[in-house]
PDB file of C-alpha atoms in Angstrom:
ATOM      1  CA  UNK A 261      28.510 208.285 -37.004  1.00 95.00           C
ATOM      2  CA  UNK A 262      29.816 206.919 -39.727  1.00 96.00           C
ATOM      3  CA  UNK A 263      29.125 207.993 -43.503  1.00 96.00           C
ATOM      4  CA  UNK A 264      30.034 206.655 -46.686  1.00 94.00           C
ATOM      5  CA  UNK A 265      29.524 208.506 -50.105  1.00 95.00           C
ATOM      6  CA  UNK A 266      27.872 205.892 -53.545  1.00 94.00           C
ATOM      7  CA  UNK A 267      29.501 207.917 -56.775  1.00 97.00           C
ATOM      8  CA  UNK A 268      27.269 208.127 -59.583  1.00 96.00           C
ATOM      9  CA  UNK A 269      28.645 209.460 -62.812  1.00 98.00           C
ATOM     10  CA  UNK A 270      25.898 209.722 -65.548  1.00 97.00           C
ATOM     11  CA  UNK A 271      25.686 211.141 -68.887  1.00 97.00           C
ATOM     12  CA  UNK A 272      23.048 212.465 -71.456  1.00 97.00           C
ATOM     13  CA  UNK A 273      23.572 213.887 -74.679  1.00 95.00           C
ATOM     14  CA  UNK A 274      20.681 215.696 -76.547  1.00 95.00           C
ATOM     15  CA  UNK A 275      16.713 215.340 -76.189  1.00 93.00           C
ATOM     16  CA  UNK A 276      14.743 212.793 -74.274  1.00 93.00           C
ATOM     17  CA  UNK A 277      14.827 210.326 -77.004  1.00 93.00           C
ATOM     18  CA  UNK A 278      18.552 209.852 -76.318  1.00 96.00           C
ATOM     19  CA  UNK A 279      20.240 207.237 -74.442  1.00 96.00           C
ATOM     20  CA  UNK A 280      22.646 207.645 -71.483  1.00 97.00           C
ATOM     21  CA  UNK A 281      25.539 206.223 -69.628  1.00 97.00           C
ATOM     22  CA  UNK A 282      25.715 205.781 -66.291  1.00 96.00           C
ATOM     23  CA  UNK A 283      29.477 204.391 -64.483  1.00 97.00           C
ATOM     24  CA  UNK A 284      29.612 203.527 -60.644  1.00 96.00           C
ATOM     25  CA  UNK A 285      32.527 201.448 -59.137  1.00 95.00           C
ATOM     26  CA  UNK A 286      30.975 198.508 -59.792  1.00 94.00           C
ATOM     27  CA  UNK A 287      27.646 199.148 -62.113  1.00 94.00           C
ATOM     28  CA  UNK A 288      28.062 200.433 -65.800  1.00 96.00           C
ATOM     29  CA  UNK A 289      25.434 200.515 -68.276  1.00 96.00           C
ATOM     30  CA  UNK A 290      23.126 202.756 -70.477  1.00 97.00           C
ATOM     31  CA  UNK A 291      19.888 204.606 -69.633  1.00 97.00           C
ATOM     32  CA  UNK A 292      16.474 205.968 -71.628  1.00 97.00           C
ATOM     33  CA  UNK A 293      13.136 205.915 -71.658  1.00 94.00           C
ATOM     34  CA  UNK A 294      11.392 202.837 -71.593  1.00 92.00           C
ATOM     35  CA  UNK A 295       9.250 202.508 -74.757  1.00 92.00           C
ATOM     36  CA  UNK A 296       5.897 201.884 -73.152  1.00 87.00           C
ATOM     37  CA  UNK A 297       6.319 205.403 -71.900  1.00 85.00           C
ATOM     38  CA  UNK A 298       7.160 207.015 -75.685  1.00 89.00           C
ATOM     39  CA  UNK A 299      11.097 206.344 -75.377  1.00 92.00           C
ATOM     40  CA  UNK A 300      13.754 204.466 -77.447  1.00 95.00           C
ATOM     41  CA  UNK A 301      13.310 201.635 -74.983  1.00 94.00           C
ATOM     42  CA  UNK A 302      16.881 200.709 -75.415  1.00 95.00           C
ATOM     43  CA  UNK A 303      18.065 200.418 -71.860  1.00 96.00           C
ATOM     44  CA  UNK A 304      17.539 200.291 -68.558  1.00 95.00           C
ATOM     45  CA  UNK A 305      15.430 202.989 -67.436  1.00 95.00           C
ATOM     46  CA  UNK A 306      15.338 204.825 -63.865  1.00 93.00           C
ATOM     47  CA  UNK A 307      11.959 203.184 -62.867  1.00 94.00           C
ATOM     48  CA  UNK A 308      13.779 199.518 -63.335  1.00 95.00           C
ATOM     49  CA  UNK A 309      17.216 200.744 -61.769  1.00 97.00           C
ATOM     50  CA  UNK A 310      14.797 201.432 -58.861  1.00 97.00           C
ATOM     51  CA  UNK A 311      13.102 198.061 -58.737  1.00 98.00           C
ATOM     52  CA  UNK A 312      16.638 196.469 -58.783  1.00 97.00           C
ATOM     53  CA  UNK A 313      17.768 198.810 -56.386  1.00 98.00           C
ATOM     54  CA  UNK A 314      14.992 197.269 -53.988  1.00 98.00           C
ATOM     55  CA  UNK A 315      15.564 193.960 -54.870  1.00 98.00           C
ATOM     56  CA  UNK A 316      18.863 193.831 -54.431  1.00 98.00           C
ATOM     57  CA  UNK A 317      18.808 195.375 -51.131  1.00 98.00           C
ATOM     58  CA  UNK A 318      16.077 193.519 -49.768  1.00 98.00           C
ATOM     59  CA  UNK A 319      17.192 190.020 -50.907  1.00 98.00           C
ATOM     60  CA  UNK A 320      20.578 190.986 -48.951  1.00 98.00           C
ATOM     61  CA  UNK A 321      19.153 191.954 -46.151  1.00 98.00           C
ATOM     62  CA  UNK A 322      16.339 188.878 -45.815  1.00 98.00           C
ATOM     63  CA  UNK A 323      19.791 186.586 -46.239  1.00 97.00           C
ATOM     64  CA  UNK A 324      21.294 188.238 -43.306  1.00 98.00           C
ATOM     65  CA  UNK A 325      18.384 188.112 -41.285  1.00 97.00           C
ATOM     66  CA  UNK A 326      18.069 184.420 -42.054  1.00 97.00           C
ATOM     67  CA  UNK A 327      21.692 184.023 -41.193  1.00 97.00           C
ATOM     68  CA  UNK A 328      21.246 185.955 -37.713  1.00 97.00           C
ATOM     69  CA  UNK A 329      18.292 183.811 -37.100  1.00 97.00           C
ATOM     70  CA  UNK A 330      20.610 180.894 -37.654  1.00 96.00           C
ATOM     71  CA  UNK A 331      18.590 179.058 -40.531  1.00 96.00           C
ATOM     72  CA  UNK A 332      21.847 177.805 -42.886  1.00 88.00           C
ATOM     73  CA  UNK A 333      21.956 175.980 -46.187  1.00 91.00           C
ATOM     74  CA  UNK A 334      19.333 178.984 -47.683  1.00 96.00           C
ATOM     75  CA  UNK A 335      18.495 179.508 -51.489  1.00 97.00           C
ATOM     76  CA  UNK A 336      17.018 182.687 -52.454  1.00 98.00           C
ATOM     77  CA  UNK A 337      14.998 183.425 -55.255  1.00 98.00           C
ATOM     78  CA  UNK A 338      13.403 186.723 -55.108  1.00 98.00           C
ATOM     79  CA  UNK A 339      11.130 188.268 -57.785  1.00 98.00           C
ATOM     80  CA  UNK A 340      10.360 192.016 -57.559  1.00 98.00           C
ATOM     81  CA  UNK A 341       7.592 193.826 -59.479  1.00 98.00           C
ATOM     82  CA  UNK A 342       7.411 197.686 -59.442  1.00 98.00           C
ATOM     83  CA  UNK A 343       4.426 199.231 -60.069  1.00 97.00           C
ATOM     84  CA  UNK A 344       4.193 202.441 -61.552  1.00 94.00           C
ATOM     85  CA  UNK A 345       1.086 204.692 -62.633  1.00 93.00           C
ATOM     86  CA  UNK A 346       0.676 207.923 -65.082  1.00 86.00           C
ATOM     87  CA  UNK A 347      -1.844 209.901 -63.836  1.00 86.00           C
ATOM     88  CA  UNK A 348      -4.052 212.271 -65.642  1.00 87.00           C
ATOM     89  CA  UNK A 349      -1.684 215.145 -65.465  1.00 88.00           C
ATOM     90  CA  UNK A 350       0.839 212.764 -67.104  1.00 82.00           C
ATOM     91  CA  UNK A 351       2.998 212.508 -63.519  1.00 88.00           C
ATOM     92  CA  UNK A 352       4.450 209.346 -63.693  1.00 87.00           C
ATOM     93  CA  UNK A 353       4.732 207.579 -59.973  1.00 94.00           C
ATOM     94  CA  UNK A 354       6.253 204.149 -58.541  1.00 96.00           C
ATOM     95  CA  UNK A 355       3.079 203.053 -56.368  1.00 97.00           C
ATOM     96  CA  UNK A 356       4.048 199.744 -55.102  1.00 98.00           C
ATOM     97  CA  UNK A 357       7.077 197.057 -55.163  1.00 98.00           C
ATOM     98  CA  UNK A 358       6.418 193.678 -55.004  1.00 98.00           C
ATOM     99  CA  UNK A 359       8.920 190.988 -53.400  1.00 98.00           C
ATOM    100  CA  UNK A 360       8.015 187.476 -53.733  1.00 98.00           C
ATOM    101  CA  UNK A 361      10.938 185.817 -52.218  1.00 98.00           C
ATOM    102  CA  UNK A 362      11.274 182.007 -52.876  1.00 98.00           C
ATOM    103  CA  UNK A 363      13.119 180.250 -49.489  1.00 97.00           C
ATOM    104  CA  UNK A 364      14.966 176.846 -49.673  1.00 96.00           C
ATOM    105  CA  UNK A 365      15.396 175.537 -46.413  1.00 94.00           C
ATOM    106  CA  UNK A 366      16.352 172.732 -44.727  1.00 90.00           C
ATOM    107  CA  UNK A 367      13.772 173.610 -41.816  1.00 91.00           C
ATOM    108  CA  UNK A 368      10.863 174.693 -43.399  1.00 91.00           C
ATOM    109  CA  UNK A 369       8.351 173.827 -40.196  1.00 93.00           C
ATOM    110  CA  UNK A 370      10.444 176.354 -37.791  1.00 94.00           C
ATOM    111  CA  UNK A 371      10.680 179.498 -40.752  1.00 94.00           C
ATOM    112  CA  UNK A 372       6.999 178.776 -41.350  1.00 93.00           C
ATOM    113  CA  UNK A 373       6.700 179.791 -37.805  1.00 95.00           C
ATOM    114  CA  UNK A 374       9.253 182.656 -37.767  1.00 96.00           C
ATOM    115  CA  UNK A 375       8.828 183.811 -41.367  1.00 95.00           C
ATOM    116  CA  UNK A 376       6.623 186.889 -40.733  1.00 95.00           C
ATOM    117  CA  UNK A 377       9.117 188.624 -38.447  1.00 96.00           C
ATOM    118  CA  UNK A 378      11.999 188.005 -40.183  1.00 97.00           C
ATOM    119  CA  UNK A 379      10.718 189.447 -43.480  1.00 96.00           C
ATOM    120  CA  UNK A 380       9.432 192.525 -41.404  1.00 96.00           C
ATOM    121  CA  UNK A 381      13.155 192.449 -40.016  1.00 97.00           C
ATOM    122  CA  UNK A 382      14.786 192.554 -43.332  1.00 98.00           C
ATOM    123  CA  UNK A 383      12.358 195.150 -44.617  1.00 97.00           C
ATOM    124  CA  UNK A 384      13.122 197.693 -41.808  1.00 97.00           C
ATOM    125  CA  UNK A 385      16.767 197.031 -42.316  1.00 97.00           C
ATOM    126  CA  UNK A 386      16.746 197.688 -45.961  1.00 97.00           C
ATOM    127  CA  UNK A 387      18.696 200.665 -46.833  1.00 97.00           C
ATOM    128  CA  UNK A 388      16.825 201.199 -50.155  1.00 98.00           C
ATOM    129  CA  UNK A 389      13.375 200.481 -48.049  1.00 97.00           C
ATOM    130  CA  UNK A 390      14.339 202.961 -45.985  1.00 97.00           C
ATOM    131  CA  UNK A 391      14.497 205.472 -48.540  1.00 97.00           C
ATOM    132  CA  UNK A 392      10.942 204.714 -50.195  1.00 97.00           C
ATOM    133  CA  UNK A 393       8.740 204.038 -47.347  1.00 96.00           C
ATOM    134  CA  UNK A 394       6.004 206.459 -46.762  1.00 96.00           C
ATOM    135  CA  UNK A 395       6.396 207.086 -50.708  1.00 96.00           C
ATOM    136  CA  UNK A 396       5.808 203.385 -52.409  1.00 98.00           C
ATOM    137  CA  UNK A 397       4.131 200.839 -50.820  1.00 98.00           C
ATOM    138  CA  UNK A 398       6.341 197.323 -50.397  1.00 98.00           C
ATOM    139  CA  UNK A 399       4.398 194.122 -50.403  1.00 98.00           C
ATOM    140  CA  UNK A 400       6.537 191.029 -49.510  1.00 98.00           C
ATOM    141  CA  UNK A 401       4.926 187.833 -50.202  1.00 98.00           C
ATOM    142  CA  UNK A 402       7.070 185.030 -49.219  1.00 97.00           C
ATOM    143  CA  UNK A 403       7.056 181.300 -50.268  1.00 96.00           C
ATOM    144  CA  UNK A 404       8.818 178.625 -48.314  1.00 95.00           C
ATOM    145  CA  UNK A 405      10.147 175.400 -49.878  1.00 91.00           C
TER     146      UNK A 405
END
């Protein structure tokens, strides 16, 4: 088997109302708590790192699975909403993602017709999918122009 190791360094100075850093080989940026939630709300947050996480894996993995399938000249546009809830006890969960892919292709009759396997295809190849199912619920609701 073969392994492979994703270095996070992050850093957080003082209370919860702070803001962070977080450095990766190719990902830098700053961290806190998202207003709506009684945070600064002056960077990204966790819950959004997550949704891009998702995104970003899926919309990789739906272009190689369209590339397999040998569909070429293919536009993506993928939106992703997370949805999160705080529950009475004031635990705060990621119940759903959302993908909403947008597909430009030159053969729209023969992906209409192949378009449900191929998103199920990139789902279960998703690394980040992977990692959530059984935990948050993904939703993929394609559109093909």
């Amino acid at each position: 088997m073969i392994t492979h190791d994703f270095t996070v360094q992050t850093l957080w100075n003082n209370g919860r109302n702070s803001t962070g850093e977080f450095k990766a080989d190719h990902l830098n940026g700053n961290i806190s708590i998202p207003s709506s939630l009684g945070g600064p709300g002056n960077a990204s947050n966790p819950d959004e790192l997550l949704v891009a996480a998702a995104s970003s894996c899926y919309i990789i993995s739906l272009s190689a699975a369209l590339e397999r399938a040998r569909f070429t000249d293919v536009t993506i546009e993928l939106t992703s909403i997370g949805t999160a809830s705080l529950s009475d006890d004031e635990q705060f969960k990621m119940e759903k993602i959302t993908h909403r892919p947008t597909i430009s292709v030159n053969e729209t009759d023969k992906l209409h017709k192949r378009i449900d396997r191929l998103i199920e295809i990139a789902d279960r190849n998703c690394m980040v999918s992977k990692a959530i199912r059984g935990n948050v619920e993904i939703i993929i609701e394609p559109i093909i122009n």
